[in-house]
Coordinates of C-alpha atoms in Angstrom, one line a residue:
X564 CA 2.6 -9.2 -53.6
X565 CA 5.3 -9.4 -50.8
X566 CA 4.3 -5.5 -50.5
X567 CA 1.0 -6.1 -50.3
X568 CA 1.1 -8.8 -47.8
X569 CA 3.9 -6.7 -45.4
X570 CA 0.4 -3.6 -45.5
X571 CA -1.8 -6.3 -44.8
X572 CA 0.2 -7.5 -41.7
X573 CA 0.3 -3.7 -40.5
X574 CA -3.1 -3.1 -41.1
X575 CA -3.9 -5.7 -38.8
X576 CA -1.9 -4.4 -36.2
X577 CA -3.8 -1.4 -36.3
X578 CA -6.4 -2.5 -33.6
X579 CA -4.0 -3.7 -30.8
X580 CA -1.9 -0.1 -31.4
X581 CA -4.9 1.7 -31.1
X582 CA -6.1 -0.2 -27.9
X583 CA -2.7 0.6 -26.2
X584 CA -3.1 4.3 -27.2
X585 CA -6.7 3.9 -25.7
X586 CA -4.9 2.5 -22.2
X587 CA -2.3 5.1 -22.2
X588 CA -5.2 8.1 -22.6
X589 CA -7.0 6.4 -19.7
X590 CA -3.7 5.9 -17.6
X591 CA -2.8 9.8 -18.3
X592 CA -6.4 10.9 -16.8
X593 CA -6.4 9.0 -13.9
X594 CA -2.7 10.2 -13.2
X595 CA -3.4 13.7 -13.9
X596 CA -7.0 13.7 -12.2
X597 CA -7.5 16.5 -9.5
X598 CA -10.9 17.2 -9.7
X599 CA -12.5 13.9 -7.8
X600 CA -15.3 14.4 -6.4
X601 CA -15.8 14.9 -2.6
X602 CA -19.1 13.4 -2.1
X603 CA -22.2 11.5 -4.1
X604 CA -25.2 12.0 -2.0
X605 CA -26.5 8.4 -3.2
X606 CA -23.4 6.5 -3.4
X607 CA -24.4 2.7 -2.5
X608 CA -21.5 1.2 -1.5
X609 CA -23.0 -2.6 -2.3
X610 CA -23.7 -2.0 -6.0
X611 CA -20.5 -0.5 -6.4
X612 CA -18.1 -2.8 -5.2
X613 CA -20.8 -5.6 -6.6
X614 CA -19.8 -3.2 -10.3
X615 CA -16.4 -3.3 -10.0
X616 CA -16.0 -7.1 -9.2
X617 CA -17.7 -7.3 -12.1
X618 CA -15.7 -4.9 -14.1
X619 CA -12.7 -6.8 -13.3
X620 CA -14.1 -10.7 -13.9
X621 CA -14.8 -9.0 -17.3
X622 CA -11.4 -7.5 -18.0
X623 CA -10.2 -10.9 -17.1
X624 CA -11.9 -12.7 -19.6
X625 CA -11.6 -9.8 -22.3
X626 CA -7.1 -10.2 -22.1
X627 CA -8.0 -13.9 -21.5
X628 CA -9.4 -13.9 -25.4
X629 CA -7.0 -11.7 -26.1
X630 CA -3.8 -13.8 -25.3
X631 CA -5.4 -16.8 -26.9
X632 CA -5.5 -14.9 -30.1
X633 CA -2.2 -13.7 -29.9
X634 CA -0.5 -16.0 -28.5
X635 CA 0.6 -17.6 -32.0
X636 CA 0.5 -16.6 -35.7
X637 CA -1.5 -15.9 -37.9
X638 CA -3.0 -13.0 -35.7
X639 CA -6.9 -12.3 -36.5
X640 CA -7.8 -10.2 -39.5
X641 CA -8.6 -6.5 -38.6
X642 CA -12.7 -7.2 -38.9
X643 CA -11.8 -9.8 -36.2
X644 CA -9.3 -7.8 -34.2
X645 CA -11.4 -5.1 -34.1
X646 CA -13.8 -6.7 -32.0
X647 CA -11.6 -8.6 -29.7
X648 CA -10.6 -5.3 -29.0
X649 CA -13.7 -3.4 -28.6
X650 CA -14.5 -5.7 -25.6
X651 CA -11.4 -4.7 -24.2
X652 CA -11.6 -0.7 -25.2
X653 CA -15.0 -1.0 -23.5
X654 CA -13.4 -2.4 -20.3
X655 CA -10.8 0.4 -20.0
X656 CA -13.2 3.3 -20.3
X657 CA -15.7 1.6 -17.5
X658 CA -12.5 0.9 -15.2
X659 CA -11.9 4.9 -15.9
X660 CA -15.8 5.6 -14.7
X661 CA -15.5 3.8 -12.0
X662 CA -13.2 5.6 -10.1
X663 CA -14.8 8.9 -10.8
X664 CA -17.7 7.0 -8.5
X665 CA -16.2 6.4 -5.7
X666 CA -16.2 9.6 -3.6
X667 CA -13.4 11.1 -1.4
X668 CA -15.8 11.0 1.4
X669 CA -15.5 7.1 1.7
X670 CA -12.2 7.9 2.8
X671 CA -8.9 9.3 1.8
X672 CA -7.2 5.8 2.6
X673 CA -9.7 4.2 0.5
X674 CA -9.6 6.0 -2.0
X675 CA -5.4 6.7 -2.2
X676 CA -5.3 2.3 -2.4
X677 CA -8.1 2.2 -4.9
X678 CA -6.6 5.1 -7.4
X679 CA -3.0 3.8 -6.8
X680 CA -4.5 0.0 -7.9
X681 CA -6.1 1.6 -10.6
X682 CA -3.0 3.0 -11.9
X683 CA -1.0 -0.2 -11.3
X684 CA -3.7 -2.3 -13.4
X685 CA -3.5 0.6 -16.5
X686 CA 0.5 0.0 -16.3
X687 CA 0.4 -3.6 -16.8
X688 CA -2.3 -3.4 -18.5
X689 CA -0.8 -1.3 -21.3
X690 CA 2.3 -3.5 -21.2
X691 CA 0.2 -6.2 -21.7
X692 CA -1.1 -4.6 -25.1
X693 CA 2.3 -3.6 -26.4
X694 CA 3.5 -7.6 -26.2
X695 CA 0.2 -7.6 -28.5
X696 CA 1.3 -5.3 -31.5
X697 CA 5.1 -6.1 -31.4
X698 CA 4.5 -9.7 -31.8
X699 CA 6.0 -10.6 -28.8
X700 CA 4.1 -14.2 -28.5
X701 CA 6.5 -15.0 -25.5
X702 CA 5.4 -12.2 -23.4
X703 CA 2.0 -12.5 -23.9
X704 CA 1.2 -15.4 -21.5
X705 CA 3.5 -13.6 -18.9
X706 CA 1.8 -10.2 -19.0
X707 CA -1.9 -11.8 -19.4
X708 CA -0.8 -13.8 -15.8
X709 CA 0.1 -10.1 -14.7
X710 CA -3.4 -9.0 -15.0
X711 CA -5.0 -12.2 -13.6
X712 CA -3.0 -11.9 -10.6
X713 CA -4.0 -8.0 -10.2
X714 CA -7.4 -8.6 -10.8
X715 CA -7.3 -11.6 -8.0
X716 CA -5.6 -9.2 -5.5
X717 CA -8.7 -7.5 -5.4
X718 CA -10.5 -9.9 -3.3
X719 CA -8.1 -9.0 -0.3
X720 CA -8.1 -5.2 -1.2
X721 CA -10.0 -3.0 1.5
X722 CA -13.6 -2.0 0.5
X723 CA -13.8 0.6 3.5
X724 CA -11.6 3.5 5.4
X725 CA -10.9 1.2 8.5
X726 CA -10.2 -1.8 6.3
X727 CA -7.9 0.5 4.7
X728 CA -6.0 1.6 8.1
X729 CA -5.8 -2.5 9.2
X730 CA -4.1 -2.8 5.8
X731 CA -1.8 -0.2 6.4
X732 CA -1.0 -1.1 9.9
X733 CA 0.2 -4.3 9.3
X734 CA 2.5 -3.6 6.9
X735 CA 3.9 -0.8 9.3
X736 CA 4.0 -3.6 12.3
X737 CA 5.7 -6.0 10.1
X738 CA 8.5 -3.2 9.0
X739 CA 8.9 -2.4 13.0
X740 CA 9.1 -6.2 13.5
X741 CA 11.7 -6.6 11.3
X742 CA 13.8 -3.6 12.3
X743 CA 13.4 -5.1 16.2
X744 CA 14.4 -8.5 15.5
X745 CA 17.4 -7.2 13.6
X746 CA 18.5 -5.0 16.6
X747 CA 17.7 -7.9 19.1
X748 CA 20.5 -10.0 16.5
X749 CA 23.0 -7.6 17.2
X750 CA 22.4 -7.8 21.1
X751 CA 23.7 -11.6 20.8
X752 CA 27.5 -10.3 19.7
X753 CA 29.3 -9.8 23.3
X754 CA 31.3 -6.7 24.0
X755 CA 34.8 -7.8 23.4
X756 CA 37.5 -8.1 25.9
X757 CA 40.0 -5.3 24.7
X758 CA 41.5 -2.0 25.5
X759 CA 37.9 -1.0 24.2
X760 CA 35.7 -2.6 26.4
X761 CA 34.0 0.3 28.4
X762 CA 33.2 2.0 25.0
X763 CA 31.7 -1.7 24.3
X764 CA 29.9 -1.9 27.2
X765 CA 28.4 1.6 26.7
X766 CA 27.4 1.4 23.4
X767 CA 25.1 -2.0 24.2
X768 CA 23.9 -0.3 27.1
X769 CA 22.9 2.6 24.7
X770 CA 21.3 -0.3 22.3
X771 CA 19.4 -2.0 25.2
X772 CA 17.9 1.0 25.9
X773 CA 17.2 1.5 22.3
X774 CA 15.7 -1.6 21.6
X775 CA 13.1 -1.0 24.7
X776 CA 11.8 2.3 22.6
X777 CA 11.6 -0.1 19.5
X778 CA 9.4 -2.6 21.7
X779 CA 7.2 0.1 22.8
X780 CA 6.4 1.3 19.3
X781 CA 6.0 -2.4 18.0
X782 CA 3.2 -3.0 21.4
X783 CA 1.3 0.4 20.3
X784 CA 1.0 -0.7 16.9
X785 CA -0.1 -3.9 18.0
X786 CA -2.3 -3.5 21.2
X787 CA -4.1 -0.6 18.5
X788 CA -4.6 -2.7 15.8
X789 CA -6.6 -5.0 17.6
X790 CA -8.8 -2.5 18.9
X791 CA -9.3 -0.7 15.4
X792 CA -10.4 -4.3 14.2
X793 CA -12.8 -4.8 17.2
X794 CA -14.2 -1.0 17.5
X795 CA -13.9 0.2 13.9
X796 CA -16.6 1.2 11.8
X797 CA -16.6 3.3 8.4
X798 CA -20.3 3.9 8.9
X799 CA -19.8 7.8 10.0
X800 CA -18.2 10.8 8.8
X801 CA -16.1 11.2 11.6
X802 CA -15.2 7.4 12.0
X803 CA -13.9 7.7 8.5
X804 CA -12.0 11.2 9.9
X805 CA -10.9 9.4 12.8
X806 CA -9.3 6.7 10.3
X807 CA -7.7 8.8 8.0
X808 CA -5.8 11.2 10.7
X809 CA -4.7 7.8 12.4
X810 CA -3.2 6.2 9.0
X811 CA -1.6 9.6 8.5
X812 CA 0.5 9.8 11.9
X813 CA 1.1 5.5 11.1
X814 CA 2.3 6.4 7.7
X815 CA 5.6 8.5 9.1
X816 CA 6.0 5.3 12.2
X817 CA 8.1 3.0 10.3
X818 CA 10.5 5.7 8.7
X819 CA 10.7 7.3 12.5
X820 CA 11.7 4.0 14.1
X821 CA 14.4 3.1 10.9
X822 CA 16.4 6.6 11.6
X823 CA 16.6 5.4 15.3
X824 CA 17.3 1.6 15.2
X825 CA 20.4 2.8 12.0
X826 CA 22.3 5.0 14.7
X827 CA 22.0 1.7 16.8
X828 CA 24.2 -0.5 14.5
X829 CA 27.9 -1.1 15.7
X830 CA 29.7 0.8 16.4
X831 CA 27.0 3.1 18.0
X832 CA 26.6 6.5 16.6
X833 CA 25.8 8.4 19.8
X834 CA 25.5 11.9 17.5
X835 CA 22.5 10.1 15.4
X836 CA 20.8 8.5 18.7
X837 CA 21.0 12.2 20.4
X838 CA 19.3 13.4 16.6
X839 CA 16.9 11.0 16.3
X840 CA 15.5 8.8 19.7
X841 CA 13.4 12.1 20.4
X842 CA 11.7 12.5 17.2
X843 CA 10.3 8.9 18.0
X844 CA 9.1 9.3 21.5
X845 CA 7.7 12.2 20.4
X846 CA 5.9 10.4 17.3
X847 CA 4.5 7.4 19.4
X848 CA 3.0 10.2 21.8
X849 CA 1.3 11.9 19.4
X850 CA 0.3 8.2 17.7
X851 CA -0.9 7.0 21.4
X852 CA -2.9 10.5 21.4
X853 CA -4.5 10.6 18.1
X854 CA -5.7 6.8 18.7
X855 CA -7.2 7.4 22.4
X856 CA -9.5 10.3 20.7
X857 CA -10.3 8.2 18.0
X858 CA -13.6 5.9 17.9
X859 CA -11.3 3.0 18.1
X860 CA -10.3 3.7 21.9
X861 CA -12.8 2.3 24.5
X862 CA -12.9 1.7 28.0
X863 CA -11.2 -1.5 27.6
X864 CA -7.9 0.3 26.2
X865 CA -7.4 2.5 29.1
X866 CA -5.4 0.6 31.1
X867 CA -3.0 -0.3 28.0
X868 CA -3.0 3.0 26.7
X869 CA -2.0 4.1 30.6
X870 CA 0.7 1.5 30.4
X871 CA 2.5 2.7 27.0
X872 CA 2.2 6.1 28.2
X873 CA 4.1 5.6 31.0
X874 CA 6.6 3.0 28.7
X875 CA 7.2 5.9 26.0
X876 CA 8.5 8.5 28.8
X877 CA 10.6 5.6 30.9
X878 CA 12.1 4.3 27.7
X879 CA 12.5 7.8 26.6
X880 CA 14.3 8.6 29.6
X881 CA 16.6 5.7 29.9
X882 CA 17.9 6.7 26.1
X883 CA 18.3 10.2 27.2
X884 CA 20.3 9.5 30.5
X885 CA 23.1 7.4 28.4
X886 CA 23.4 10.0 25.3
X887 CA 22.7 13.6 27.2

């Protein structure tokens, strides 16, 4: 009887294992996926963001039922089981269509956030599951919250290629803000009065300069992002091109300006400012030309854009005159 009972239990597991399993195929394929499509001549953007907010309010409710059931014992017999769990199953494979429908020509940004969300939700979603068919009732509400507060996050996820760039350059002007303001803390420790106070002197002369390259990249990002949220549109071809080659030189900004404001630190290292205060310059010229032959550069930003110009190279000079 004890026997029976102990096959009866695993029998019953049988649905939740098999609904991980169904998560981890899915989660493989979107990981391994190459072949996306480039274009769908009558892709309608409305019906299929409409589709997956409605994809997701499903999933929501599907792991909501889910947890409930689990949460304590007895679990549900496997006829029962077997249908919590086809709602769920059904949910997985139409989150696993859906990406296959949103083409490459809405945007490589757009897309890159979407499949990277999509693998995020699979992940949690699968951990989610194996709290299911281990028994772990403590986890369950924990992991279920998981997927509520993914699906939630969607409502602030970009839906086009320049929402996507906004995105991404505010969390590259927040890294830059927090690498200035760390600089602009060490600027408040006085050179000390000591046998080594020229080399003192020099090396916050060295970090003054420094800090007015950091400024300039931290005003480019800003002055830009505000035009790209004024001027932006993701209603052409090539203002989804011009997007995409923008977020690609943005992407390498915040790395560029963290190997310069490092060799800043005391004590200076006036080797790593020679190696790396030219890569930058060099990287916010090429950001300051990409964005004035973008869509996103208007009349209006001339004068700025004239401005930083001339900032990068005096900056860039004032570095070079202490170091070379």
């Amino acid at each position: 009887m004890t026997s029976t009972g102990c096959l009866a239990s695993c029998d019953c597991l049988q649905a939740p294992r098999l609904f991980s399993e169904h998560i981890q195929c899915a989660l493989d394929q979107v990981k391994g996926e190459t072949n996306w499509k480039a274009e769908i001549g009558d892709f309608n953007a409305g019906v299929f963001w409409t589709k997956q907010d409605s994809i997701l309010d499903l999933l929501q409710k599907e792991v909501n039922k889910l947890s409930v059931s689990y949460s304590s014992k007895p679990f549900p017999k496997c006829k029962d089981a077997e249908k919590l769990f086809d709602g769920g199953t059904k949910c997985v494979l139409a989150l696993v269509s859906s990406i296959y429908h949103l083409p490459l020509q809405q945007g490589q940004m757009l897309f890159g956030r979407w499949h990277r969300f999509y693998i995020v939700l699979l992940t949690t979603l699968l951990r989610c599951s194996e709290t299911l068919w281990n028994s772990d009732t403590q986890s369950v509400a924990q992991s279920t919250g998981a997927i509520w507060e993914l699906c939630s996050a969607v409502n602030n996820m970009p839906k086009d290629n320049k929402s996507s760039l906004v995105e991404k350059q505010k969390q590259v002007l927040e890294l830059v803000n927090d690498a200035l303001f760390e600089l602009e803390e060490v600027t408040k420790t006085c050179p000390n009065e000591s046998s080594e106070e020229s080399s003192s002197q020099y090396d916050h002369s060295i970090l003054i300069a420094g800090i007015g390259l950091v400024k300039t990249a931290k005003i480019l990002l800003h002055k830009s992002l505000k035009s790209i949220q004024v001027n932006g549109h993701s209603e052409t071809a090539q203002q989804v091109t011009d997007a995409d080659t923008l977020g690609d030189v943005i992407d390498k900004t915040s790395e560029t300006v963290d190997d310069f404001a490092v060799s800043l630190y005391s004590p200076v290292s006036v080797v790593e400012v020679r190696r790396t205060f030219k890569p930058l310059a060099n990287h916010l010229s090429s950001l300051l030309a990409v964005f004035r032959e973008s869509h996103f550069c208007t009349e209006q930003d001339v004068q700025w854009t004239t401005l930083l110009e001339n900032a990068i190279s005096h900056n860039d000079n004032k570095v070079s005159a202490l170091v070379t």
